[in-house]
């Protein structure tokens, strides 16, 4: 189910009963434009176009598909392949760490995820390992209070690793421990070291990159850096209640070889859904 | 000899890719490239004059035209506008509005102005504590109401306070909001009616891709933007989002946020961006 603008493009192939290279080139150009407008990484778009064209030309049209259907299927299959399988979280005892760029939605997402586990009958607890941002402790503790989930933080302590260690020791009777961390980017090397240290001390089983759906061409590189530092087990894409197409998130998971676990669709704690590839792709191409 | 369309194709495509890789929105890149083409096609070039260099120069000029809009100098405005000056900051969630307000307050204080902050985010968890902390560190007055209060009322109160106490600048924070939320965008329209802001500053991040265009459009409709601030430039972004926003709003980029500390703000210089894009 491709977006309407791409469907119009593909009408160019509708009346053909075989794919001629000239029309295909035009169609691929339109597909490129759609992907680039959706924030898919430029290099990735170039690779994708090449593959789509090759496949469209060499794959035999099985009797029942017209050229348009054929190209639609190829685009769809290629995008699904890049997204990988949706990530499912275990409902066993484990520790989760949430990392990502400044302002991407980590703190809000931490509580949404805690609520997810709580609804599944697990005892969740949250650790505030952001010692930098003013009001981080208050923000997280207030959100946790709303859903009556255990919260651990030390408002006067500036050592995030220490707080994490204390929290892990304190929250022994909880099933899932979620560690919220401060925002950071690839070039802040001291913060990347801090993130590694927090992850090590937490011995996190799930390591999620929280990514703003509106991120542009920086997505792949940032995801690569976060992955190199702590090995990501999944991505959570936020602010999908907006108009961003999410190509940055697609590029990130393609780069790192992981998948998307959840999406954030608003500011309240209930604005949280499991990831569905079909809906994501049709939004991306819309 | 005259420059033809096909002479330009390869150089234009390479430059368009450079723009796209730098986070200039597709629609904006296409328009800029199209203008460059119109400008060059049919013009004469000397033998041996490198077409690539000609195209790049035309592109640099094209981009400068987009960025050099309505030459607004922030410092001049502050100097010449009758006090108290009210500046409202808007933008979607998480772009850096509150932190940027703290940076602007710091800068103004160092320039000798008296500053008042208005806690216009009466919604988000921890928002009040966050701006309280900044006000405390900066040694500036914060006007606030209880959580859930009407943001327009808080900002209004801050302006009254500034008037009564002869303060120079009111920096009004607002809650982050998504432009698809009609109620929240209407809330901005209400703030515009109630508060006669001297400047409305749109805050977005350099990490944003194509969506920056839609955001700028919608926020400009809700509360006419006078200038924008682009944050998180230090996250290795090339800064092309500045072009998307300037093009969409026809208003200047005032500052760049280049880090999380109070000093991490610089006046926007179009030449800096050209260097990032091409060198
Ligand atoms: N509309 C919308 N807003 C969101 C979503 N997720 C988070 N937010 C908002 O985005 C802003 C930033 O969220 P935070 O949770 O503070 O982000 P963060 O990553 O923890 O920020 P730092 O800790 O400073 O790096 C807040 O205004 C949130 O309410 C979402 O899915 N939709
Ligand atoms: N690296 C970097 N981080 C920044 C910059 N500006 C803001 N931040 C960080 O971005 C995060 C979000 O900043 P806020 O000031 O809370 O953003 P906001 O727009 O007020 O967020 P909401 O009110 O929730 O919409 C914080 O972690 C800031 O420290 C910048 O220029 N560079
Ligand atoms: Mg946070
Ligand atoms: Mg804020």
XYZ file of C-alpha atoms and ligand atoms in Angstrom:
631
model
C 0.000 0.000 0.000
C 2.148 2.837 -1.276
C 1.442 6.496 -0.630
C -0.758 8.337 -3.080
C 1.956 10.530 -4.603
C 4.059 7.523 -5.496
C 1.002 5.719 -6.811
C 0.505 8.591 -9.302
C 4.103 8.264 -10.376
C 3.695 4.607 -10.978
C 0.676 5.280 -13.197
C 3.310 6.060 -15.814
C 3.891 2.330 -16.019
C 0.237 1.444 -15.774
C -0.580 1.172 -19.423
C 2.614 -0.513 -20.464
C 2.600 -4.239 -20.776
C 6.335 -4.389 -20.531
C 8.840 -2.149 -18.784
C 10.787 0.108 -21.121
C 13.989 1.487 -19.728
C 13.215 5.142 -20.428
C 9.920 5.091 -18.498
C 11.548 3.069 -15.754
C 14.262 5.706 -15.386
C 11.614 8.384 -14.976
C 9.780 6.286 -12.423
C 12.954 5.585 -10.458
C 13.716 9.306 -10.404
C 10.304 9.915 -8.858
C 10.873 7.140 -6.329
C 14.228 8.719 -5.449
C 12.569 12.063 -4.892
C 9.948 10.481 -2.631
C 12.595 8.690 -0.569
C 14.799 11.790 -0.271
C 11.808 13.927 0.752
C 11.139 11.297 3.392
C 14.659 11.859 4.799
C 16.139 8.545 3.672
C 19.934 8.751 3.589
C 21.233 10.000 0.223
C 23.724 7.159 -0.277
C 21.068 4.615 0.688
C 18.619 6.145 -1.823
C 21.235 5.816 -4.545
C 21.826 2.155 -3.652
C 18.098 1.484 -3.518
C 17.426 3.112 -6.903
C 20.097 0.997 -8.499
C 18.632 -2.198 -7.023
C 15.053 -1.282 -7.905
C 16.034 -0.579 -11.505
C 18.066 -3.775 -11.858
C 15.309 -5.905 -10.393
C 12.577 -4.223 -12.435
C 14.477 -4.882 -15.646
C 15.748 -8.383 -15.038
C 12.981 -9.984 -13.001
C 10.463 -11.677 -15.238
C 6.964 -10.329 -14.915
C 4.979 -13.245 -13.589
C 1.878 -13.405 -15.741
C -0.500 -11.736 -13.323
C 1.461 -8.584 -12.399
C 1.501 -5.536 -14.668
C 4.736 -3.466 -14.745
C 3.313 -0.991 -12.252
C 2.461 -3.680 -9.729
C 5.841 -5.213 -10.325
C 7.741 -2.022 -9.477
C 5.481 -1.318 -6.487
C 6.246 -4.767 -5.127
C 9.968 -4.287 -5.595
C 10.009 -0.910 -3.800
C 7.950 -2.331 -0.989
C 10.113 -5.444 -0.624
C 13.324 -3.425 -0.616
C 12.042 -1.102 2.116
C 10.758 -3.981 4.242
C 14.169 -5.642 3.930
C 15.859 -2.474 5.213
C 13.518 -2.192 8.168
C 14.129 -5.739 9.284
C 11.818 -7.561 11.670
C 10.090 -5.467 14.359
C 11.945 -5.894 17.643
C 9.989 -7.676 20.348
C 10.930 -7.207 23.984
C 11.206 -10.143 26.358
C 8.735 -10.228 29.236
C 11.316 -11.626 31.623
C 13.561 -10.003 34.233
C 15.897 -7.641 32.446
C 17.459 -4.194 32.360
C 16.846 -1.628 29.643
C 18.934 1.435 28.812
C 17.600 4.295 26.678
C 20.092 6.478 24.811
C 19.944 9.058 22.064
C 20.423 12.589 20.817
C 19.418 15.620 22.865
C 15.666 16.182 22.951
C 14.732 13.004 21.051
C 12.193 11.894 23.683
C 14.163 9.480 25.898
C 12.720 10.550 29.244
C 9.127 10.491 28.025
C 9.744 7.163 26.243
C 11.291 5.598 29.358
C 8.036 6.078 31.229
C 5.953 4.924 28.240
C 8.018 1.734 28.122
C 7.716 1.261 31.883
C 3.938 1.520 31.468
C 4.089 -1.084 28.690
C 5.743 -3.587 31.060
C 3.428 -2.610 33.908
C 0.386 -3.434 31.741
C 1.931 -6.848 31.057
C 1.977 -7.513 34.779
C 5.686 -6.904 35.361
C 7.106 -4.788 38.174
C 8.980 -1.954 36.476
C 11.349 0.590 37.999
C 13.091 3.599 36.505
C 16.549 5.040 37.214
C 17.343 8.667 36.407
C 20.915 8.626 35.116
C 20.715 12.145 33.631
C 22.742 14.347 35.949
C 23.239 17.138 33.463
C 19.904 18.531 32.361
C 18.247 20.949 34.787
C 14.983 19.451 35.999
C 15.685 15.980 34.596
C 15.152 14.381 37.991
C 11.868 16.252 38.496
C 10.629 15.496 34.987
C 11.213 11.762 35.306
C 10.011 11.427 38.890
C 6.800 13.340 38.108
C 6.077 11.115 35.104
C 6.778 7.949 37.133
C 4.480 9.155 39.866
C 1.619 9.430 37.347
C 1.715 5.695 36.654
C 2.831 4.674 40.108
C 6.090 3.132 38.931
C 9.151 2.962 41.215
C 11.678 5.725 40.650
C 15.321 5.940 41.702
C 17.429 9.086 41.422
C 19.896 11.196 43.386
C 19.196 14.861 42.701
C 22.439 16.101 44.258
C 24.771 13.524 42.734
C 26.481 14.454 39.460
C 27.956 10.986 38.909
C 25.571 9.127 36.614
C 27.499 5.840 36.798
C 27.371 5.865 40.587
C 23.641 6.598 40.600
C 23.065 3.726 38.194
C 25.048 1.332 40.401
C 23.109 2.417 43.478
C 19.824 2.120 41.615
C 20.521 -1.380 40.328
C 21.415 -2.488 43.858
C 18.328 -0.841 45.327
C 15.792 -2.162 42.797
C 16.504 -5.887 43.203
C 12.855 -6.820 43.606
C 11.767 -5.347 40.262
C 11.360 -7.312 37.055
C 12.341 -4.628 34.584
C 14.732 -1.790 35.365
C 14.795 1.077 32.873
C 17.723 3.504 32.835
C 17.069 6.960 31.352
C 20.246 8.719 30.252
C 21.173 12.269 29.256
C 21.064 13.304 25.612
C 24.360 13.193 23.723
C 25.746 13.045 20.185
C 28.637 11.266 18.486
C 31.080 14.157 18.774
C 30.739 14.544 22.549
C 33.395 11.943 23.296
C 33.323 12.358 27.082
C 29.563 11.773 27.037
C 29.984 8.709 24.825
C 32.427 7.329 27.407
C 29.890 8.070 30.139
C 27.213 6.196 28.214
C 29.500 3.174 27.871
C 30.200 3.236 31.598
C 26.501 3.499 32.492
C 25.684 0.643 30.142
C 28.437 -1.532 31.606
C 27.400 -0.970 35.187
C 23.734 -1.544 34.322
C 24.667 -4.610 32.283
C 21.710 -3.700 30.097
C 20.033 -6.524 28.198
C 18.072 -4.176 25.933
C 19.801 -1.087 24.581
C 17.422 1.226 22.716
C 18.258 4.226 20.597
C 15.430 6.751 20.935
C 15.244 8.633 17.642
C 13.162 11.640 16.620
C 11.162 10.791 13.479
C 12.117 14.180 12.019
C 15.863 13.510 11.911
C 17.501 14.102 8.544
C 20.794 13.039 7.001
C 22.605 12.724 10.339
C 20.607 9.639 11.354
C 22.866 6.942 9.902
C 26.079 8.373 11.280
C 24.687 9.008 14.766
C 23.129 5.525 14.925
C 26.424 4.023 13.798
C 28.271 5.817 16.593
C 25.784 4.825 19.304
C 25.894 1.249 18.072
C 29.697 1.200 18.061
C 29.669 2.432 21.651
C 27.140 0.112 23.299
C 25.662 -2.211 20.678
C 22.022 -1.286 20.087
C 19.320 -3.945 20.345
C 16.588 -1.767 18.887
C 15.294 1.687 17.979
C 12.254 3.568 19.246
C 10.983 6.282 16.895
C 9.260 9.273 18.506
C 6.992 12.184 17.539
C 5.231 10.259 14.793
C 2.120 12.273 15.606
C 3.816 14.973 13.536
C 4.337 15.099 9.771
C 7.853 13.648 9.508
C 8.104 10.651 7.190
C 10.684 8.751 9.234
C 13.284 8.045 6.541
C 15.984 8.908 9.069
C 14.852 6.061 11.303
C 14.810 3.718 8.319
C 18.354 4.763 7.442
C 19.460 4.288 11.054
C 18.202 0.715 11.370
C 19.541 -0.152 7.915
C 22.952 1.196 8.914
C 23.118 -0.621 12.236
C 21.327 -3.823 11.233
C 18.779 -3.639 14.017
C 15.030 -3.026 13.965
C 12.356 -0.772 15.409
C 10.591 -1.875 18.583
C 8.068 0.871 19.319
C 6.868 4.250 18.168
C 5.918 7.329 20.164
C 2.812 9.090 18.906
C 2.303 11.903 21.396
C 3.285 13.496 24.667
C 1.120 11.458 27.004
C 2.228 8.147 28.475
C -0.361 6.187 26.483
C 0.906 7.517 23.141
C 2.992 4.426 22.576
C 2.553 1.594 20.060
C 4.355 -1.507 18.881
C 6.083 -0.957 15.557
C 4.239 -2.013 12.372
C 6.354 -2.060 9.175
C 3.420 -1.756 6.716
C 2.030 1.416 8.265
C 5.514 2.890 8.533
C 6.292 2.261 4.853
C 3.028 3.660 3.559
C 3.571 6.795 5.671
C 7.142 7.054 4.380
C 6.056 6.913 0.745
C 2.945 9.046 1.255
C 30.036 30.252 -26.271
C 26.567 30.022 -24.825
C 25.780 27.797 -21.851
C 23.219 25.139 -22.653
C 20.991 23.115 -20.365
C 22.893 19.885 -20.769
C 26.251 21.537 -19.992
C 24.935 22.224 -16.534
C 23.257 18.922 -15.780
C 26.154 17.083 -14.221
C 27.441 19.975 -12.073
C 23.921 20.851 -10.969
C 23.196 17.288 -9.976
C 26.409 17.057 -7.959
C 25.587 20.289 -6.182
C 22.017 19.236 -5.529
C 23.326 16.069 -3.892
C 25.658 18.222 -1.769
C 22.671 20.295 -0.620
C 20.562 17.229 0.151
C 23.375 15.590 2.104
C 23.617 18.783 4.152
C 19.951 18.567 5.154
C 18.575 21.170 2.764
C 14.990 20.044 2.069
C 14.302 18.488 -1.335
C 11.749 21.139 -2.393
C 14.094 23.945 -1.341
C 17.146 22.394 -3.045
C 15.207 21.949 -6.264
C 14.051 25.542 -6.254
C 17.545 26.896 -5.614
C 19.054 24.693 -8.329
C 16.283 25.705 -10.750
C 17.081 29.384 -10.152
C 20.767 28.755 -10.756
C 19.901 27.046 -14.037
C 17.680 29.948 -15.155
C 20.435 32.366 -14.319
C 23.134 30.504 -16.242
C 21.371 29.073 -19.295
C 21.879 31.318 -22.279
C 24.649 33.328 -20.678
C 28.079 33.426 -22.234
C 31.108 31.767 -20.837
C 34.697 32.182 -21.980
C 36.551 29.286 -23.541
C 38.269 27.219 -20.905
C 36.122 28.654 -18.123
C 35.273 25.698 -15.907
C 31.531 25.109 -15.906
C 31.690 23.479 -12.464
C 33.224 26.588 -10.931
C 30.650 28.827 -12.642
C 27.803 26.728 -11.345
C 29.177 26.645 -7.810
C 29.578 30.406 -7.753
C 26.015 30.891 -8.993
C 24.810 28.448 -6.342
C 26.687 30.277 -3.587
C 25.005 33.502 -4.685
C 21.636 31.794 -4.857
C 22.002 30.497 -1.315
C 23.195 33.870 -0.043
C 20.045 35.409 -1.463
C 17.945 32.956 0.534
C 19.901 33.576 3.738
C 20.346 37.330 3.534
C 16.646 37.992 4.052
C 15.380 41.166 5.614
C 18.713 41.879 7.261
C 17.598 41.789 10.851
C 20.333 42.462 13.344
C 19.288 41.113 16.712
C 21.615 43.359 18.696
C 20.399 46.445 16.824
C 16.786 45.534 17.486
C 17.443 45.126 21.194
C 19.291 48.435 21.266
C 16.675 50.425 19.381
C 13.339 48.969 20.414
C 11.504 50.672 23.298
C 11.717 48.673 26.516
C 10.556 46.271 27.721
C 11.071 44.140 24.631
C 9.050 40.924 24.532
C 10.449 37.926 22.689
C 8.378 34.741 22.402
C 10.047 31.422 21.525
C 8.094 28.751 19.649
C 8.808 25.358 18.116
C 8.059 21.662 18.230
C 8.955 19.409 21.150
C 12.559 19.032 22.196
C 14.238 21.439 19.754
C 15.999 23.421 22.487
C 13.691 26.396 23.208
C 14.177 26.486 26.979
C 17.951 26.024 26.768
C 18.135 28.666 24.011
C 16.232 31.154 26.165
C 18.795 30.602 28.914
C 21.614 31.230 26.402
C 19.986 34.408 25.063
C 19.410 35.614 28.630
C 23.067 34.994 29.415
C 24.154 36.903 26.321
C 21.854 39.853 27.024
C 22.952 40.045 30.651
C 26.591 40.145 29.561
C 25.683 43.014 27.241
C 24.301 44.896 30.241
C 20.563 44.382 29.747
C 18.149 43.347 32.501
C 16.211 40.211 31.656
C 12.968 38.607 32.866
C 11.985 35.033 31.986
C 8.371 33.938 31.538
C 7.619 30.290 32.339
C 5.236 29.879 29.417
C 5.452 26.071 29.398
C 2.769 25.312 31.949
C 2.211 21.832 30.659
C 5.210 19.479 30.511
C 6.498 17.523 33.511
C 9.554 19.191 34.986
C 9.273 22.242 32.717
C 8.920 24.678 35.603
C 11.812 23.125 37.531
C 13.990 23.266 34.412
C 13.493 26.984 33.760
C 13.616 27.744 37.491
C 17.061 26.199 37.635
C 18.226 28.299 34.697
C 16.801 31.513 36.206
C 18.560 30.754 39.465
C 21.922 30.100 37.783
C 21.632 33.177 35.598
C 20.446 35.413 38.410
C 17.362 36.580 36.529
C 13.748 36.960 37.625
C 11.339 34.239 36.569
C 7.609 34.937 36.333
C 5.634 31.719 36.746
C 2.168 30.426 37.563
C 1.027 26.984 38.706
C 1.130 23.999 36.354
C -1.770 24.022 33.912
C -2.099 27.796 33.960
C -2.835 29.766 30.788
C 0.525 30.474 29.092
C -0.768 33.795 27.720
C -1.507 34.882 31.315
C 1.995 33.999 32.490
C 3.616 35.898 29.629
C 1.285 38.828 30.145
C 2.243 38.954 33.824
C 5.925 38.866 32.930
C 5.510 41.850 30.624
C 3.619 43.787 33.325
C 6.385 42.955 35.781
C 9.062 44.128 33.329
C 7.195 47.375 32.775
C 6.746 48.035 36.493
C 10.363 47.229 37.350
C 11.900 48.829 34.215
C 13.421 45.614 32.895
C 14.764 45.592 29.335
C 13.835 42.219 27.865
C 11.204 39.565 28.522
C 12.071 36.132 27.161
C 8.908 34.026 26.993
C 9.144 30.243 26.829
C 6.307 28.185 25.390
C 5.630 24.446 25.562
C 6.855 22.338 22.686
C 3.993 21.336 20.439
C 3.374 19.396 17.240
C 1.904 21.484 14.413
C -0.719 18.820 13.714
C -2.325 19.564 17.084
C -4.956 22.188 16.264
C -5.682 23.123 19.876
C -2.052 23.768 20.673
C -1.518 25.792 17.496
C -4.623 27.822 18.399
C -3.071 28.394 21.792
C -0.183 30.111 19.988
C -2.668 32.265 18.059
C -4.172 33.299 21.385
C -0.749 34.232 22.745
C -0.242 36.346 19.611
C -3.542 38.176 20.236
C -2.978 38.773 23.955
C 0.740 39.577 23.855
C 2.077 42.249 21.567
C 5.402 40.496 21.067
C 8.251 42.507 19.600
C 9.864 39.377 18.240
C 8.610 35.854 17.642
C 11.534 33.458 17.380
C 11.093 29.985 15.896
C 13.497 27.420 17.335
C 14.302 24.281 15.362
C 17.229 21.898 15.277
C 19.953 21.419 12.688
C 19.331 17.666 12.908
C 15.887 18.071 11.332
C 15.451 17.027 7.715
C 12.648 17.796 5.279
C 10.035 18.234 7.999
C 11.658 21.564 8.913
C 9.784 23.096 5.976
C 6.352 21.935 7.131
C 7.092 22.973 10.716
C 8.243 26.452 9.709
C 5.163 26.867 7.515
C 2.710 25.845 10.226
C 4.346 27.801 13.019
C 4.586 30.852 10.792
C 0.826 30.608 10.174
C 0.019 30.256 13.882
C 2.290 33.033 15.052
C 4.174 35.035 12.407
C 7.875 34.353 12.769
C 10.334 37.252 12.829
C 13.459 35.131 12.911
C 14.678 31.644 13.719
C 17.340 30.006 15.819
C 18.901 26.756 14.697
C 20.114 24.541 17.550
C 22.336 21.445 17.892
C 24.614 22.548 15.062
C 27.453 20.990 17.073
C 26.037 17.509 16.368
C 28.125 17.571 13.190
C 25.269 18.792 11.072
C 26.145 20.757 7.972
C 23.457 23.300 8.775
C 21.406 23.016 5.579
C 18.234 23.147 7.676
C 18.991 26.863 8.065
C 18.423 27.266 4.333
C 15.140 25.333 4.452
C 13.823 27.500 7.291
C 15.037 30.840 5.887
C 13.557 29.951 2.503
C 10.208 28.911 3.959
C 9.787 31.876 6.321
C 11.638 34.543 4.290
C 13.013 35.577 7.641
C 16.599 35.435 8.877
C 18.362 32.890 11.004
C 19.385 34.932 14.046
C 21.609 32.551 15.996
C 23.036 29.064 15.984
C 23.050 26.861 19.072
C 26.376 25.053 19.201
C 26.227 23.164 22.484
C 24.423 22.765 25.781
C 26.105 25.496 27.812
C 25.142 29.151 28.137
C 28.036 30.385 25.984
C 27.150 27.985 23.166
C 25.317 30.451 20.986
C 26.692 32.442 18.040
C 25.242 34.988 15.650
C 24.423 33.359 12.343
C 26.862 34.143 9.552
C 25.813 33.001 6.052
C 29.463 32.719 4.987
C 30.011 30.125 7.695
C 27.269 27.999 6.157
C 28.680 28.357 2.648
C 32.026 27.125 3.940
C 30.352 24.118 5.563
C 28.499 23.303 2.360
C 31.279 23.671 -0.150
C 34.659 23.428 1.577
N 4.380 15.136 20.220
C 5.239 14.291 20.789
N 6.094 14.777 21.697
C 6.953 13.906 22.277
C 6.991 12.531 21.967
N 7.960 11.961 22.733
C 8.487 12.945 23.489
N 7.871 14.124 23.223
C 8.150 15.448 23.735
O 9.415 15.812 23.251
C 10.064 16.684 24.193
C 11.390 16.074 24.570
O 11.143 14.883 25.287
P 12.131 14.371 26.431
O 11.562 13.086 26.913
O 12.384 15.434 27.415
O 13.413 14.139 25.548
P 14.831 13.640 26.018
O 15.402 12.810 24.936
O 14.736 12.965 27.331
O 15.632 14.994 26.126
P 17.093 15.163 26.777
O 17.101 14.373 28.038
O 17.261 16.611 26.991
O 18.056 14.632 25.763
C 9.084 16.826 25.352
O 8.325 17.983 25.131
C 8.210 15.602 25.226
O 6.944 15.788 25.788
C 6.073 12.031 20.965
O 6.032 10.863 20.609
N 5.228 12.967 20.421
N 24.216 19.551 21.697
C 23.292 20.497 21.846
N 22.238 20.253 22.649
C 21.312 21.236 22.782
C 21.403 22.469 22.114
N 20.320 23.211 22.476
C 19.590 22.476 23.331
N 20.195 21.269 23.538
C 19.749 20.162 24.372
O 18.524 19.690 23.833
C 17.728 19.140 24.874
C 16.339 19.752 24.814
O 16.447 21.117 25.178
P 15.204 21.919 25.770
O 15.669 23.307 25.997
O 14.584 21.203 26.918
O 14.203 21.843 24.536
P 12.743 22.422 24.452
O 12.515 22.833 23.050
O 12.535 23.489 25.456
O 11.881 21.139 24.786
P 10.311 21.088 25.097
O 10.012 22.254 25.979
O 10.122 19.794 25.766
O 9.640 21.178 23.789
C 18.473 19.432 26.167
O 19.195 18.259 26.526
C 19.433 20.541 25.797
O 20.591 20.564 26.588
C 22.542 22.695 21.247
O 22.711 23.726 20.600
N 23.432 21.677 21.161
Mg 15.707 13.379 29.092
Mg 11.119 23.633 26.948
